Short mmCIF file of C-alpha atoms in Angstrom, two decimals:
data_model
loop_
_atom_site.label_atom_id
_atom_site.label_comp_id
_atom_site.label_asym_id
_atom_site.label_seq_id
_atom_site.Cartn_x
_atom_site.Cartn_y
_atom_site.Cartn_z
CA MET A 1 9.29 9.24 -61.09
CA ASN A 2 10.48 6.74 -63.76
CA THR A 3 9.83 2.98 -63.66
CA ARG A 4 13.18 2.17 -62.25
CA ASN A 5 12.79 4.68 -59.42
CA GLN A 6 9.27 3.27 -58.74
CA SER A 7 10.49 -0.25 -58.43
CA THR A 8 13.31 0.62 -56.11
CA ALA A 9 11.89 3.54 -54.11
CA MET A 10 10.64 2.63 -50.68
CA THR A 11 9.11 4.63 -47.88
CA ARG A 12 11.04 4.67 -44.58
CA ARG A 13 8.13 2.69 -42.95
CA GLY A 14 8.34 0.05 -45.71
CA PHE A 15 12.10 -0.21 -45.26
CA LEU A 16 11.94 -0.68 -41.53
CA GLN A 17 9.09 -3.17 -41.78
CA ASN A 18 10.67 -5.27 -44.50
CA SER A 19 14.18 -5.07 -43.27
CA GLY A 20 13.35 -7.50 -40.45
CA ILE A 21 14.30 -5.21 -37.72
CA GLY A 22 12.30 -1.88 -37.58
CA PHE A 23 12.28 0.57 -34.69
CA GLY A 24 10.17 -1.93 -32.71
CA GLY A 25 12.68 -4.62 -33.14
CA ILE A 26 15.49 -2.27 -32.24
CA ALA A 27 13.59 -1.27 -29.04
CA LEU A 28 12.83 -4.87 -28.09
CA ALA A 29 16.44 -5.86 -28.53
CA SER A 30 17.52 -3.05 -26.36
CA LEU A 31 14.93 -3.90 -23.79
CA LEU A 32 15.86 -7.55 -23.69
CA GLN A 33 19.50 -6.61 -23.14
CA GLN A 34 18.60 -4.63 -20.07
CA ASP A 35 17.41 -5.94 -16.76
CA SER A 36 13.68 -6.18 -17.43
CA LYS A 37 12.95 -5.47 -13.82
CA ALA A 38 14.91 -2.23 -13.49
CA GLY A 39 13.07 0.99 -12.87
CA VAL A 40 13.19 4.15 -14.97
CA LEU A 41 15.63 5.97 -12.53
CA ALA A 42 18.44 5.53 -10.32
CA PRO A 43 17.63 6.70 -6.81
CA HIS A 44 17.68 10.54 -6.72
CA ILE A 45 19.05 10.48 -3.18
CA MET A 46 20.66 7.77 -0.94
CA PRO A 47 17.76 5.45 -0.11
CA ARG A 48 17.23 4.50 3.53
CA ALA A 49 14.68 1.82 2.59
CA LYS A 50 14.75 -0.83 -0.06
CA HIS A 51 11.35 -2.39 0.69
CA VAL A 52 7.97 -1.17 1.91
CA ILE A 53 5.37 -3.20 3.78
CA TYR A 54 2.15 -1.22 3.76
CA LEU A 55 -0.46 -2.31 6.28
CA HIS A 56 -3.86 -0.73 5.19
CA MET A 57 -6.71 -1.30 7.66
CA ILE A 58 -9.76 -1.03 5.41
CA GLY A 59 -12.56 1.00 6.96
CA ALA A 60 -10.51 3.25 9.36
CA PRO A 61 -9.61 2.28 12.94
CA SER A 62 -10.47 4.69 15.72
CA GLN A 63 -7.30 6.58 16.61
CA LEU A 64 -9.08 7.82 19.79
CA ASP A 65 -9.42 4.25 20.95
CA LEU A 66 -5.93 3.04 19.95
CA PHE A 67 -3.32 5.83 20.13
CA GLU A 68 -4.70 9.12 21.43
CA PRO A 69 -5.95 9.32 24.97
CA LYS A 70 -8.20 12.38 25.48
CA PRO A 71 -8.97 12.78 29.20
CA GLU A 72 -11.22 15.82 28.61
CA LEU A 73 -13.23 13.92 26.08
CA VAL A 74 -13.65 11.01 28.62
CA LYS A 75 -14.58 13.54 31.26
CA ARG A 76 -17.30 15.02 29.05
CA HIS A 77 -18.56 11.62 27.70
CA ASN A 78 -22.28 11.72 26.70
CA GLN A 79 -22.44 15.49 26.99
CA PRO A 80 -23.60 17.55 23.96
CA CYS A 81 -20.77 18.59 21.72
CA PRO A 82 -20.22 22.33 21.66
CA ALA A 83 -21.65 23.94 18.55
CA GLU A 84 -18.35 25.68 17.77
CA VAL A 85 -16.57 22.29 17.47
CA THR A 86 -18.85 21.08 14.64
CA LYS A 87 -19.44 24.42 12.95
CA ASP A 88 -18.64 24.46 9.18
CA ARG A 89 -17.82 20.84 9.21
CA ASP A 90 -19.43 17.99 7.42
CA PHE A 91 -19.73 14.32 8.53
CA ALA A 92 -20.58 11.27 6.45
CA PHE A 93 -23.59 10.13 8.55
CA ILE A 94 -24.09 12.05 11.74
CA GLY A 95 -25.49 15.56 12.14
CA LYS A 96 -23.78 18.58 13.74
CA THR A 97 -25.81 18.33 16.92
CA SER A 98 -23.92 15.34 18.41
CA THR A 99 -22.86 13.79 21.63
CA LEU A 100 -19.17 13.52 22.77
CA ALA A 101 -17.90 9.97 23.14
CA GLY A 102 -14.86 9.31 25.33
CA SER A 103 -12.90 5.95 24.82
CA PRO A 104 -14.05 3.09 27.07
CA PHE A 105 -10.45 1.64 26.88
CA LYS A 106 -7.60 2.25 29.24
CA TYR A 107 -4.37 3.91 28.08
CA SER A 108 -0.76 3.61 29.40
CA LYS A 109 2.63 4.81 28.23
CA HIS A 110 5.22 2.36 26.86
CA GLY A 111 8.88 2.22 25.90
CA SER A 112 11.55 4.77 26.78
CA CYS A 113 9.71 7.12 24.29
CA GLY A 114 6.52 6.97 26.28
CA HIS A 115 4.18 6.40 23.33
CA ASN A 116 0.50 6.02 24.44
CA PHE A 117 -1.26 2.72 23.56
CA SER A 118 -4.67 1.60 24.64
CA GLU A 119 -5.11 -1.79 26.36
CA LEU A 120 -6.21 -3.21 22.93
CA LEU A 121 -2.58 -3.23 21.64
CA PRO A 122 -0.39 -4.93 24.31
CA HIS A 123 1.96 -6.57 21.75
CA LEU A 124 2.48 -3.40 19.56
CA ALA A 125 3.14 -1.49 22.74
CA GLY A 126 6.10 -3.86 23.35
CA VAL A 127 7.88 -2.44 20.26
CA SER A 128 6.87 1.18 21.05
CA ASP A 129 10.46 2.41 20.60
CA GLU A 130 10.67 1.30 16.97
CA ILE A 131 7.59 3.34 15.92
CA ALA A 132 7.20 6.89 14.72
CA MET A 133 3.71 8.09 15.48
CA ILE A 134 1.98 10.75 13.33
CA HIS A 135 -1.10 12.05 15.07
CA SER A 136 -1.87 14.87 12.61
CA ILE A 137 -2.66 13.28 9.27
CA HIS A 138 -5.42 14.81 7.24
CA THR A 139 -7.04 14.07 3.88
CA GLU A 140 -9.45 15.45 1.30
CA GLU A 141 -12.06 12.78 1.14
CA ILE A 142 -14.77 11.79 3.57
CA ASN A 143 -16.10 8.45 2.22
CA HIS A 144 -14.20 5.19 2.01
CA ALA A 145 -13.59 4.50 -1.70
CA PRO A 146 -12.55 8.01 -2.58
CA ALA A 147 -10.44 8.37 0.44
CA GLN A 148 -8.70 5.01 -0.14
CA MET A 149 -7.92 6.11 -3.73
CA PHE A 150 -6.71 9.47 -2.48
CA LEU A 151 -4.32 7.96 -0.02
CA HIS A 152 -2.93 5.40 -2.56
CA SER A 153 -2.98 7.60 -5.78
CA GLY A 154 -3.09 11.19 -4.72
CA PHE A 155 -6.55 11.49 -6.41
CA GLY A 156 -10.04 10.62 -5.11
CA ARG A 157 -11.20 9.01 -8.34
CA GLY A 158 -10.08 5.92 -10.28
CA GLY A 159 -7.57 6.04 -13.19
CA ARG A 160 -4.40 7.13 -11.45
CA PRO A 161 -1.44 4.81 -10.62
CA SER A 162 -1.27 3.45 -7.13
CA PHE A 163 1.44 4.22 -4.74
CA GLY A 164 3.02 0.73 -5.23
CA SER A 165 2.88 1.17 -9.11
CA TRP A 166 4.74 4.45 -8.93
CA VAL A 167 7.40 2.77 -6.74
CA SER A 168 7.62 -0.16 -9.14
CA TYR A 169 7.89 2.22 -12.12
CA GLY A 170 10.57 4.28 -10.43
CA LEU A 171 12.76 1.57 -8.93
CA GLY A 172 11.82 -1.86 -10.35
CA SER A 173 12.30 -5.10 -8.50
CA GLU A 174 15.27 -6.91 -7.01
CA ASN A 175 13.89 -10.31 -7.89
CA GLU A 176 13.35 -11.37 -11.34
CA ASN A 177 11.20 -14.43 -10.32
CA LEU A 178 8.50 -12.47 -8.45
CA PRO A 179 6.53 -9.30 -9.22
CA GLY A 180 7.93 -6.03 -7.65
CA TYR A 181 4.54 -5.18 -6.16
CA ILE A 182 2.46 -7.80 -4.30
CA VAL A 183 -0.91 -7.50 -2.56
CA LEU A 184 -2.17 -9.75 0.19
CA LEU A 185 -5.85 -9.56 1.48
CA SER A 186 -7.46 -10.79 4.64
CA GLY A 187 -11.24 -10.33 4.07
CA PRO A 188 -12.90 -8.58 1.21
CA LYS A 189 -11.42 -5.80 -0.82
CA GLY A 190 -11.87 -2.14 0.11
CA GLY A 191 -14.57 0.02 -1.32
CA ALA A 192 -12.24 1.08 -4.11
CA GLY A 193 -11.60 -2.55 -5.04
CA THR A 194 -8.67 -3.42 -7.35
CA SER A 195 -8.19 0.27 -8.22
CA LEU A 196 -6.08 0.44 -5.06
CA TRP A 197 -3.24 -1.52 -6.77
CA SER A 198 -3.94 -0.49 -10.34
CA SER A 199 -1.12 0.79 -12.56
CA GLY A 200 -3.50 3.50 -13.96
CA PHE A 201 -1.86 5.06 -17.01
CA LEU A 202 1.56 3.58 -16.22
CA PRO A 203 2.66 0.43 -18.16
CA SER A 204 0.53 -2.44 -16.84
CA ILE A 205 3.61 -4.39 -15.74
CA HIS A 206 3.68 -2.08 -12.69
CA GLN A 207 0.25 -3.03 -11.38
CA GLY A 208 0.10 -4.94 -8.08
CA ILE A 209 -0.39 -8.70 -8.23
CA GLN A 210 -2.68 -10.18 -5.73
CA PHE A 211 -1.50 -13.44 -4.02
CA ARG A 212 -4.16 -15.56 -2.41
CA SER A 213 -3.67 -17.32 1.01
CA GLU A 214 -5.75 -20.32 0.08
CA GLY A 215 -5.76 -22.54 -3.09
CA ASP A 216 -3.60 -21.45 -5.98
CA PRO A 217 -1.60 -18.36 -4.79
CA VAL A 218 -2.11 -16.66 -8.23
CA LEU A 219 -5.14 -17.57 -10.36
CA PHE A 220 -4.33 -19.50 -13.52
CA LEU A 221 -0.59 -19.77 -12.58
CA SER A 222 -0.71 -23.68 -12.42
CA SER A 223 -0.35 -25.63 -15.61
CA PRO A 224 -3.28 -27.89 -16.70
CA LYS A 225 -3.17 -31.56 -15.71
CA ASP A 226 -0.58 -33.63 -17.56
CA HIS A 227 0.90 -30.42 -19.06
CA THR A 228 4.68 -30.60 -18.34
CA THR A 229 7.09 -27.79 -17.80
CA GLN A 230 8.55 -28.51 -21.19
CA ASP A 231 5.12 -28.28 -22.76
CA ARG A 232 4.67 -24.94 -21.03
CA ARG A 233 7.99 -23.63 -22.32
CA ARG A 234 7.25 -24.58 -25.96
CA VAL A 235 3.84 -22.79 -25.76
CA LEU A 236 5.37 -19.62 -24.37
CA ASP A 237 8.20 -19.70 -26.91
CA ALA A 238 5.69 -19.84 -29.76
CA VAL A 239 3.45 -17.02 -28.24
CA SER A 240 6.56 -14.98 -27.58
CA ASP A 241 7.60 -15.20 -31.18
CA LEU A 242 4.23 -14.03 -32.37
CA ASN A 243 4.24 -11.13 -29.87
CA ARG A 244 7.72 -10.02 -30.96
CA GLN A 245 6.59 -9.95 -34.52
CA GLN A 246 3.66 -7.72 -33.53
CA LEU A 247 5.91 -5.51 -31.39
CA ALA A 248 8.27 -4.97 -34.33
CA ALA A 249 5.35 -4.02 -36.59
CA THR A 250 3.48 -1.70 -34.09
CA SER A 251 6.02 -0.57 -31.45
CA ASP A 252 3.18 -1.00 -28.84
CA PRO A 253 4.89 -0.94 -25.45
CA GLU A 254 2.07 -3.06 -23.93
CA ILE A 255 3.18 -5.96 -26.13
CA GLU A 256 6.66 -5.88 -24.49
CA THR A 257 4.84 -5.91 -21.18
CA ARG A 258 2.82 -8.96 -22.25
CA ILE A 259 6.04 -10.78 -23.26
CA GLU A 260 7.53 -10.05 -19.79
CA GLN A 261 4.32 -11.10 -18.02
CA TYR A 262 4.27 -14.43 -19.70
CA GLU A 263 7.91 -15.01 -18.82
CA MET A 264 7.31 -13.83 -15.16
CA ALA A 265 4.41 -16.31 -14.85
CA PHE A 266 6.68 -19.12 -16.08
CA ARG A 267 9.31 -18.28 -13.46
CA MET A 268 6.65 -17.79 -10.75
CA GLN A 269 5.46 -21.38 -11.20
CA ALA A 270 8.66 -22.49 -9.55
CA SER A 271 9.23 -19.68 -7.02
CA VAL A 272 5.68 -19.01 -5.67
CA PRO A 273 4.79 -22.50 -4.18
CA ASP A 274 7.99 -22.41 -2.12
CA LEU A 275 7.33 -18.77 -0.98
CA MET A 276 3.78 -19.57 0.11
CA ASN A 277 4.65 -22.71 2.05
CA LEU A 278 5.04 -21.73 5.73
CA GLU A 279 5.82 -25.31 6.87
CA GLY A 280 9.50 -24.58 6.84
CA GLU A 281 9.15 -21.81 9.43
CA THR A 282 10.13 -22.80 13.09
CA LYS A 283 7.49 -23.39 15.59
CA GLU A 284 8.78 -20.40 17.58
CA THR A 285 8.33 -18.11 14.51
CA LEU A 286 4.86 -19.46 13.84
CA ALA A 287 3.92 -18.82 17.45
CA LEU A 288 5.43 -15.35 17.35
CA TYR A 289 3.06 -14.38 14.54
CA GLY A 290 0.16 -16.57 15.56
CA ALA A 291 0.34 -18.01 12.01
CA GLN A 292 -1.05 -21.33 10.93
CA PRO A 293 0.22 -22.90 7.76
CA GLY A 294 -2.40 -23.61 5.12
CA LYS A 295 -5.03 -21.19 6.65
CA ALA A 296 -5.89 -17.66 5.40
CA SER A 297 -5.26 -14.99 7.99
CA PHE A 298 -3.76 -11.64 8.64
CA ALA A 299 -1.07 -13.34 10.68
CA ASN A 300 -0.09 -15.57 7.82
CA ASN A 301 0.06 -12.60 5.51
CA CYS A 302 2.43 -10.74 7.86
CA LEU A 303 4.75 -13.67 7.92
CA LEU A 304 4.48 -13.97 4.08
CA ALA A 305 5.41 -10.23 3.97
CA ARG A 306 8.62 -10.99 5.81
CA ARG A 307 9.41 -13.81 3.32
CA LEU A 308 8.71 -11.56 0.39
CA VAL A 309 11.15 -8.96 1.71
CA GLU A 310 13.79 -11.70 2.09
CA ARG A 311 13.30 -12.51 -1.62
CA GLY A 312 13.71 -8.84 -2.78
CA VAL A 313 10.15 -7.80 -3.46
CA ARG A 314 10.07 -4.02 -3.39
CA LEU A 315 6.54 -3.27 -2.25
CA ILE A 316 4.18 -5.64 -0.28
CA GLU A 317 0.74 -4.30 0.67
CA LEU A 318 -1.55 -6.08 3.25
CA TYR A 319 -5.18 -5.06 3.24
CA ASP A 320 -7.21 -6.14 6.29
CA ALA A 321 -10.99 -5.62 6.20
CA ASP A 322 -13.85 -4.75 8.71
CA TRP A 323 -12.54 -1.66 10.57
CA ASP A 324 -15.57 0.47 9.76
CA HIS A 325 -17.06 0.63 13.22
CA HIS A 326 -20.19 2.89 13.05
CA SER A 327 -21.76 0.71 15.80
CA GLY A 328 -20.73 -1.81 18.28
CA LEU A 329 -17.23 -0.33 18.62
CA ASP A 330 -16.75 -1.72 22.19
CA LYS A 331 -16.81 -5.32 20.82
CA ARG A 332 -15.83 -5.06 17.22
CA LEU A 333 -12.65 -2.98 17.78
CA PRO A 334 -11.19 -5.41 20.32
CA GLU A 335 -11.91 -8.28 18.03
CA LYS A 336 -10.01 -6.68 15.13
CA CYS A 337 -7.10 -5.69 17.42
CA LYS A 338 -6.93 -9.40 18.69
CA GLN A 339 -6.45 -10.51 15.12
CA THR A 340 -3.84 -7.94 14.10
CA ASP A 341 -1.88 -6.74 17.22
CA ARG A 342 0.27 -9.81 17.66
CA PRO A 343 1.27 -10.39 13.95
CA ILE A 344 2.15 -6.70 13.42
CA ALA A 345 4.42 -6.60 16.48
CA ALA A 346 5.87 -9.88 15.41
CA LEU A 347 6.60 -8.45 11.97
CA ILE A 348 8.61 -5.63 13.47
CA SER A 349 10.48 -7.92 15.88
CA ASP A 350 11.11 -10.69 13.35
CA LEU A 351 12.56 -8.15 10.69
CA LYS A 352 14.73 -6.54 13.30
CA ARG A 353 16.27 -9.81 14.63
CA ARG A 354 16.97 -10.80 11.01
CA GLY A 355 18.72 -7.48 10.24
CA LEU A 356 16.00 -6.54 7.79
CA LEU A 357 14.18 -3.70 9.60
CA ASP A 358 16.82 -1.10 8.79
CA ASP A 359 16.10 -1.26 5.13
CA THR A 360 12.30 -2.15 5.37
CA LEU A 361 9.84 0.53 5.92
CA ILE A 362 6.56 -0.46 7.57
CA VAL A 363 3.51 1.84 7.15
CA TRP A 364 0.36 1.34 9.19
CA GLY A 365 -2.84 3.38 8.58
CA SER A 366 -6.07 3.87 6.79
CA GLU A 367 -8.01 6.16 4.62
CA PHE A 368 -9.10 8.44 7.50
CA GLY A 369 -9.89 8.35 11.19
CA ARG A 370 -12.99 8.44 13.44
CA THR A 371 -14.82 11.24 15.15
CA PRO A 372 -14.87 12.04 18.84
CA LEU A 373 -18.60 11.99 18.50
CA ARG A 374 -21.02 9.05 19.25
CA GLN A 375 -22.87 7.51 16.36
CA GLY A 376 -25.82 5.30 17.25
CA GLY A 377 -26.66 4.05 20.69
CA ASP A 378 -29.40 5.43 22.89
CA ALA A 379 -29.63 8.47 25.11
CA LYS A 380 -27.93 6.59 27.91
CA GLY A 381 -24.89 5.91 25.78
CA ASN A 382 -25.22 2.12 25.72
CA SER A 383 -22.25 0.27 24.21
CA VAL A 384 -23.85 -0.33 20.79
CA ALA A 385 -22.60 3.05 19.64
CA GLY A 386 -19.69 3.61 17.17
CA ARG A 387 -17.89 6.52 15.54
CA ASP A 388 -18.38 8.26 12.19
CA HIS A 389 -15.70 8.99 9.51
CA HIS A 390 -13.22 11.80 10.31
CA LYS A 391 -10.92 13.15 7.58
CA ASP A 392 -9.39 16.16 9.39
CA ALA A 393 -7.32 14.55 12.06
CA PHE A 394 -6.06 10.87 12.47
CA THR A 395 -3.05 8.78 13.23
CA MET A 396 -0.71 6.75 11.18
CA TRP A 397 2.66 5.27 12.15
CA LEU A 398 5.85 4.17 10.49
CA ALA A 399 8.67 1.93 11.54
CA GLY A 400 12.09 0.90 10.23
CA GLY A 401 13.62 1.93 6.91
CA GLY A 402 15.20 5.23 7.85
CA VAL A 403 12.54 6.36 10.34
CA LYS A 404 13.27 7.71 13.88
CA GLY A 405 11.71 5.27 16.25
CA GLY A 406 10.12 6.66 19.38
CA VAL A 407 9.15 9.95 17.87
CA SER A 408 5.61 11.55 18.23
CA HIS A 409 4.83 14.12 15.55
CA GLY A 410 1.73 16.28 15.46
CA ARG A 411 -1.01 17.08 17.97
CA THR A 412 -4.75 17.40 18.12
CA ASP A 413 -7.01 19.38 20.47
CA ASP A 414 -8.70 18.01 23.63
CA PHE A 415 -11.37 16.28 21.69
CA GLY A 416 -9.18 14.99 18.89
CA MET A 417 -11.28 16.94 16.41
CA ASP A 418 -8.73 19.46 14.98
CA ILE A 419 -5.00 19.49 14.44
CA ILE A 420 -3.26 22.13 16.55
CA GLU A 421 0.37 21.39 15.74
CA ASN A 422 2.33 20.04 12.69
CA GLY A 423 -0.42 19.00 10.38
CA VAL A 424 0.61 16.39 7.85
CA HIS A 425 -1.34 16.00 4.53
CA VAL A 426 -1.58 12.66 2.77
CA HIS A 427 0.64 14.18 0.02
CA ASP A 428 3.28 14.96 2.67
CA LEU A 429 3.10 11.33 3.89
CA ASN A 430 3.60 9.98 0.29
CA ALA A 431 6.41 12.33 -0.35
CA THR A 432 8.22 11.25 2.83
CA ILE A 433 7.81 7.51 1.98
CA LEU A 434 9.21 8.11 -1.47
CA HIS A 435 12.07 10.10 -0.01
CA LEU A 436 12.99 7.13 2.24
CA LEU A 437 13.10 5.04 -0.92
CA GLY A 438 15.57 7.38 -2.49
CA ILE A 439 12.95 9.13 -4.70
CA ASP A 440 12.42 12.86 -5.01
CA HIS A 441 8.69 13.00 -5.40
CA GLU A 442 8.79 16.01 -7.58
CA ARG A 443 11.07 14.24 -10.09
CA LEU A 444 9.10 10.91 -10.39
CA THR A 445 6.78 11.80 -13.21
CA TYR A 446 4.97 10.33 -16.10
CA ARG A 447 3.70 12.26 -19.12
CA TYR A 448 0.09 11.40 -19.89
CA GLN A 449 -2.50 13.25 -22.05
CA GLY A 450 -0.19 16.22 -22.58
CA ARG A 451 1.11 16.86 -19.07
CA GLU A 452 3.29 15.45 -16.38
CA PHE A 453 1.68 13.54 -13.55
CA ARG A 454 3.03 12.60 -10.20
CA LEU A 455 1.79 10.88 -7.06
CA THR A 456 1.79 14.02 -5.00
CA ASP A 457 0.19 16.17 -7.68
CA VAL A 458 1.70 19.64 -6.98
CA HIS A 459 1.94 19.28 -3.34
CA GLY A 460 4.05 17.47 -0.69
CA GLU A 461 6.51 18.39 1.94
CA LEU A 462 8.82 15.99 3.79
CA ILE A 463 8.05 15.20 7.44
CA ARG A 464 11.59 15.76 8.48
CA PRO A 465 11.19 15.28 12.28
CA ILE A 466 10.51 11.53 11.82
CA LEU A 467 13.56 10.92 9.57
CA ALA A 468 16.59 9.16 11.29
#
């Protein structure tokens, strides 16, 4: 190559870097022209739900003491469990030679549909006709953290995107001033911790954002003392300029995520305080939920969930702790139901009266259920006993958002140990929830490490009888 050619020749990379635009700059310009909160796809099918409120009871409530009366189990309470019932089955803590445990709580039928509710859920029983019961859920994992991750990510170990992150990735958000995926906690995190709302290998903009009920709703969101909004804007503009230069040079999509997150935080400084302030709610509404402004509670979180739906947030997940009743079930379960029964029923009623239930899907459940066998207690069956984990048959329910209220799907045997009709795997549940949001679960995929991943792995069938 001659001297002239050497001085004028330029690699493609050098041209793009020195031209002041580059592929990264082109990509950024394109991204900034788009709605930054849009998802990667238009709905595959007509959506029935625009929002999901997911109520996860950490630790696993006993379906046998809340939703599934088993007269034969009560009749044979404290009798040895037949060997064939536990054959070829593993439990987390108890052995295969066990004692049957009937529920100490009374059941009755409610609504025109005749759903069974125990005496522990009088308020939820009052909205029975809005609820679709699934009595035949089963999963793959027997311990809390893996089962929680399996329910939320389709995989029993960390590293995969959570359900909410998949929804955010697919559909985006309707509100540019709030995240599309928000998490509210009452009590400590589940055994799987923040993995339950992790974005996994999806872009980190799709991870769930935890809002706190006390103090600053989002950590580090407030500006330092004597730091004005104008000061904050100048700092963000300077940081954004640096990030854009780096994006143009590297084309790293995480830098674009960082730019958007800074901008989102700036907008949230104005929108979040108003959202979290319950003082503007009527006394009647606060009483309906049992909510108390300024205090951390599951009831407050249910009311906040309704407010988030009103503001267009796509996915709101409420985690409530302390449902792991290996002992003391006769006292601990009623205490938990007292904390949650009224606000859950209020959430359903409040959404319905505001015209929001039709496009808001409520999902209630946990990582697995509880056995029909007694754990703990003495030979006389004193009330200190509880129940062990049970992955092979448990209950979850859905309401609103395209679900046929009053339906009961699936059935278990006389002890509640095995499914005998219409089994529903966790992958089927997730496929159905995505369907109600307008997403074909087989088409919502992300390429990572050389292959396509999806929430439902290679499984998942729709639970068509519960669809309206």
